[in-house]
Short mmCIF file of C-alpha atoms in Angstrom, two decimals:
data_model
loop_
_atom_site.label_atom_id
_atom_site.label_comp_id
_atom_site.label_asym_id
_atom_site.label_seq_id
_atom_site.Cartn_x
_atom_site.Cartn_y
_atom_site.Cartn_z
CA MET A 1 -57.51 33.28 -41.51
CA ILE A 2 -54.31 32.59 -43.40
CA LEU A 3 -51.84 30.05 -42.05
CA HIS A 4 -48.32 30.61 -43.33
CA GLY A 5 -46.52 27.32 -42.86
CA TYR A 6 -44.53 24.49 -44.34
CA TRP A 7 -46.23 21.17 -44.93
CA ARG A 8 -43.63 19.15 -43.00
CA SER A 9 -43.20 21.60 -40.11
CA GLY A 10 -44.25 20.04 -36.83
CA ALA A 11 -45.20 23.42 -35.39
CA ALA A 12 -47.43 24.24 -38.37
CA TYR A 13 -48.91 20.73 -38.15
CA ARG A 14 -49.97 21.47 -34.56
CA VAL A 15 -51.78 24.61 -35.60
CA ARG A 16 -53.56 22.84 -38.46
CA ILE A 17 -54.83 20.20 -36.04
CA ALA A 18 -56.07 22.82 -33.58
CA LEU A 19 -57.79 24.86 -36.28
CA ASN A 20 -59.48 21.73 -37.58
CA LEU A 21 -60.59 20.63 -34.11
CA LYS A 22 -62.06 24.07 -33.50
CA GLY A 23 -63.83 24.01 -36.86
CA VAL A 24 -62.10 27.21 -38.00
CA ALA A 25 -61.87 27.84 -41.74
CA TYR A 26 -58.47 28.96 -42.97
CA ALA A 27 -56.42 29.32 -46.12
CA GLN A 28 -52.84 28.16 -46.38
CA HIS A 29 -49.78 29.88 -47.78
CA GLY A 30 -46.77 27.64 -48.20
CA VAL A 31 -43.35 28.81 -46.98
CA ASP A 32 -40.79 26.34 -48.30
CA LEU A 33 -38.08 26.17 -45.66
CA ARG A 34 -35.82 24.19 -47.99
CA THR A 35 -35.51 27.11 -50.40
CA GLY A 36 -35.10 29.75 -47.71
CA ALA A 37 -38.53 31.29 -48.27
CA GLN A 38 -38.69 32.03 -44.54
CA ARG A 39 -35.94 34.62 -45.07
CA ASP A 40 -37.84 36.46 -47.79
CA PRO A 41 -38.43 40.09 -46.76
CA ALA A 42 -42.18 39.70 -47.28
CA PHE A 43 -42.30 36.83 -44.80
CA LEU A 44 -39.91 38.50 -42.35
CA ALA A 45 -42.32 41.43 -42.30
CA ARG A 46 -44.89 39.00 -40.90
CA ASN A 47 -42.54 37.11 -38.59
CA PRO A 48 -39.16 38.74 -37.92
CA GLN A 49 -37.91 35.46 -36.45
CA GLY A 50 -38.19 33.84 -39.87
CA LEU A 51 -39.96 30.73 -38.59
CA VAL A 52 -43.25 29.01 -39.32
CA PRO A 53 -46.07 29.07 -38.54
CA ALA A 54 -47.47 32.57 -38.73
CA LEU A 55 -51.24 32.98 -38.50
CA GLU A 56 -53.01 36.03 -39.88
CA ALA A 57 -56.26 36.35 -37.97
CA ASP A 58 -58.58 39.09 -36.76
CA GLY A 59 -56.18 41.79 -37.86
CA LEU A 60 -53.28 40.16 -36.03
CA ILE A 61 -50.20 38.22 -37.04
CA LEU A 62 -49.59 35.51 -34.48
CA THR A 63 -46.40 33.45 -34.22
CA GLN A 64 -45.08 30.58 -32.08
CA SER A 65 -47.40 27.59 -32.09
CA PRO A 66 -47.92 27.41 -28.28
CA ALA A 67 -49.07 31.04 -28.27
CA ILE A 68 -51.35 30.39 -31.26
CA LEU A 69 -52.91 27.38 -29.52
CA GLU A 70 -53.55 29.41 -26.37
CA TRP A 71 -55.08 32.24 -28.43
CA LEU A 72 -57.36 29.81 -30.21
CA GLU A 73 -58.45 28.31 -26.89
CA GLU A 74 -59.22 31.74 -25.47
CA THR A 75 -61.00 33.17 -28.50
CA ARG A 76 -62.73 30.00 -29.68
CA PRO A 77 -63.23 27.97 -26.52
CA GLU A 78 -65.37 25.19 -27.99
CA PRO A 79 -64.54 22.40 -28.27
CA ALA A 80 -62.15 22.84 -25.37
CA LEU A 81 -58.59 21.58 -25.80
CA LEU A 82 -57.79 22.19 -22.14
CA PRO A 83 -59.60 20.62 -19.18
CA ARG A 84 -61.75 22.75 -16.88
CA GLY A 85 -59.75 22.49 -13.66
CA ALA A 86 -56.55 24.45 -13.05
CA ASP A 87 -54.70 21.35 -11.85
CA GLU A 88 -55.69 19.35 -14.93
CA ARG A 89 -54.88 22.24 -17.27
CA ALA A 90 -51.39 22.43 -15.79
CA GLN A 91 -50.89 18.70 -16.41
CA VAL A 92 -51.92 19.02 -20.05
CA ARG A 93 -49.72 22.07 -20.59
CA ALA A 94 -46.78 20.17 -19.10
CA MET A 95 -47.36 17.22 -21.43
CA ALA A 96 -47.56 19.57 -24.41
CA ALA A 97 -44.41 21.43 -23.35
CA LEU A 98 -42.52 18.16 -23.01
CA ILE A 99 -42.83 17.86 -26.79
CA ALA A 100 -42.88 21.51 -27.85
CA CYS A 101 -40.00 22.66 -25.63
CA ASP A 102 -37.81 19.64 -24.93
CA VAL A 103 -38.10 17.34 -27.96
CA HIS A 104 -39.16 19.17 -31.12
CA PRO A 105 -36.62 22.04 -31.04
CA LEU A 106 -33.73 19.57 -31.07
CA ASN A 107 -34.80 17.96 -34.35
CA ASN A 108 -36.10 20.92 -36.30
CA LEU A 109 -34.56 22.09 -39.56
CA ARG A 110 -32.31 24.79 -38.09
CA VAL A 111 -30.65 22.35 -35.71
CA LEU A 112 -30.28 19.63 -38.34
CA THR A 113 -28.74 22.12 -40.77
CA ALA A 114 -26.23 23.15 -38.13
CA LEU A 115 -25.37 19.54 -37.31
CA ARG A 116 -24.71 18.83 -40.98
CA GLY A 117 -23.02 22.07 -41.96
CA ASP A 118 -21.09 22.99 -38.83
CA PHE A 119 -20.32 19.58 -37.37
CA GLY A 120 -20.24 17.31 -40.43
CA ALA A 121 -22.92 14.92 -39.22
CA ASP A 122 -24.12 12.39 -41.78
CA GLN A 123 -27.64 10.95 -41.83
CA THR A 124 -26.73 8.09 -39.50
CA ARG A 125 -25.55 10.55 -36.88
CA ILE A 126 -28.55 12.80 -37.50
CA ASP A 127 -30.87 9.86 -36.88
CA ALA A 128 -28.98 8.93 -33.71
CA TRP A 129 -29.21 12.51 -32.46
CA ALA A 130 -32.96 12.64 -33.11
CA ASP A 131 -33.51 9.21 -31.55
CA ARG A 132 -31.75 10.32 -28.37
CA TRP A 133 -34.07 13.25 -27.70
CA ILE A 134 -37.26 11.77 -29.10
CA SER A 135 -36.81 8.61 -27.06
CA ALA A 136 -36.17 10.51 -23.83
CA GLY A 137 -39.31 12.56 -24.35
CA PHE A 138 -41.46 9.64 -25.42
CA ASP A 139 -40.29 7.53 -22.47
CA ALA A 140 -41.53 10.21 -20.09
CA LEU A 141 -44.73 10.89 -21.98
CA GLU A 142 -45.55 7.18 -22.13
CA ARG A 143 -45.59 7.13 -18.32
CA LEU A 144 -47.70 10.28 -18.14
CA VAL A 145 -50.24 8.83 -20.56
CA GLU A 146 -50.38 5.69 -18.43
CA ARG A 147 -51.20 7.95 -15.49
CA HIS A 148 -53.63 10.34 -17.13
CA GLY A 149 -54.83 8.89 -20.43
CA GLU A 150 -58.28 7.55 -21.18
CA GLY A 151 -57.96 7.00 -24.91
CA PHE A 152 -56.03 10.23 -25.52
CA CYS A 153 -52.99 11.65 -23.75
CA PHE A 154 -55.10 13.18 -20.99
CA GLY A 155 -58.62 11.94 -20.53
CA PRO A 156 -61.09 10.76 -23.18
CA SER A 157 -60.84 13.61 -25.71
CA PRO A 158 -58.11 15.53 -27.55
CA THR A 159 -56.13 18.21 -25.75
CA PHE A 160 -53.04 20.31 -26.38
CA ALA A 161 -51.04 17.21 -25.45
CA ASP A 162 -52.37 15.24 -28.45
CA VAL A 163 -52.05 18.26 -30.74
CA ASN A 164 -48.32 18.24 -29.94
CA LEU A 165 -47.79 14.48 -29.85
CA ILE A 166 -49.15 13.54 -33.27
CA PRO A 167 -46.75 15.76 -35.26
CA GLN A 168 -43.85 14.42 -33.20
CA MET A 169 -44.86 10.83 -33.99
CA TYR A 170 -44.74 11.76 -37.68
CA SER A 171 -41.32 13.34 -37.16
CA ALA A 172 -40.03 10.27 -35.32
CA ARG A 173 -40.61 8.11 -38.37
CA ARG A 174 -38.65 10.53 -40.52
CA PHE A 175 -35.61 9.78 -38.36
CA ASN A 176 -36.20 6.02 -38.35
CA VAL A 177 -37.43 6.02 -34.76
CA ASP A 178 -40.06 3.29 -34.41
CA PRO A 179 -43.04 4.69 -32.44
CA THR A 180 -44.34 1.20 -31.68
CA ARG A 181 -41.72 1.14 -28.93
CA TRP A 182 -44.27 3.23 -27.00
CA PRO A 183 -47.56 1.30 -27.09
CA ARG A 184 -49.63 3.89 -25.25
CA LEU A 185 -48.47 6.70 -27.50
CA SER A 186 -49.16 4.52 -30.54
CA ALA A 187 -52.68 3.84 -29.29
CA VAL A 188 -53.26 7.58 -28.84
CA GLU A 189 -51.97 8.21 -32.35
CA ALA A 190 -54.38 5.64 -33.80
CA ALA A 191 -57.31 7.19 -31.95
CA ALA A 192 -56.34 10.68 -33.08
CA LEU A 193 -55.79 9.83 -36.74
CA ALA A 194 -59.24 8.22 -36.82
CA LEU A 195 -60.61 11.76 -36.40
CA PRO A 196 -60.85 13.91 -39.56
CA ALA A 197 -59.38 16.93 -37.75
CA PHE A 198 -56.10 15.06 -37.25
CA ALA A 199 -56.15 13.08 -40.50
CA ASP A 200 -56.78 16.16 -42.65
CA ALA A 201 -53.89 18.01 -40.99
CA HIS A 202 -51.37 15.31 -41.97
CA PRO A 203 -48.40 16.77 -43.86
CA ASP A 204 -48.95 14.61 -46.93
CA ARG A 205 -52.45 16.05 -47.36
CA GLN A 206 -51.37 19.68 -47.51
CA PRO A 207 -51.52 21.70 -50.74
CA ASP A 208 -47.76 22.38 -50.74
CA SER A 209 -46.79 18.79 -49.94
CA ASP A 210 -44.50 16.75 -52.13
CA GLY A 211 -45.09 13.67 -50.02
CA PRO A 212 -47.23 10.65 -50.96
CA PRO A 213 -51.02 11.05 -50.92
CA GLN A 214 -52.78 9.52 -47.93
CA GLY A 215 -55.81 7.28 -48.44
#
């Protein structure tokens, strides 16, 4: 498999975590969003939307991280990242969508670029914008983890919910949002990052990273 992504992309981060949890070997190809590499014709041939990640696997090119996670769960079901029961699976999918659909899109690069370029927002306003949406999502997820968590977001082992949460915790810090405001989410993050599958997926440990090395 080849994962086309950007080291700091939250969506690519999710896929790295899932691949690691599933024990799937993959190579990485960096697509630097800062230089516009996502608009290169060669990449657009893989993903006409011009977004990361794109996963080349089994003769396919898969895009959109939620679809990639579902494909991985269906084609490589062990270890499971969704519970067995339909009711529980729906709860986990809802927790994951809270991040993937309602929080992350509002602080991704395209939106931030528009806020700066089209509306003249400086970094203080960018941080306030990100805080608004991250905080709303984290407030809700904190209550859901209180209801369903047993060490992780849902139950005692990682699920799609954790795969989505951990990249968003990383993103929160980039916008000066202090995740310790949410003690249950912080406890989940600590439990997740103690696992190599999560730790090795961290942006600063990726081959195209220009961030600080992680010990």
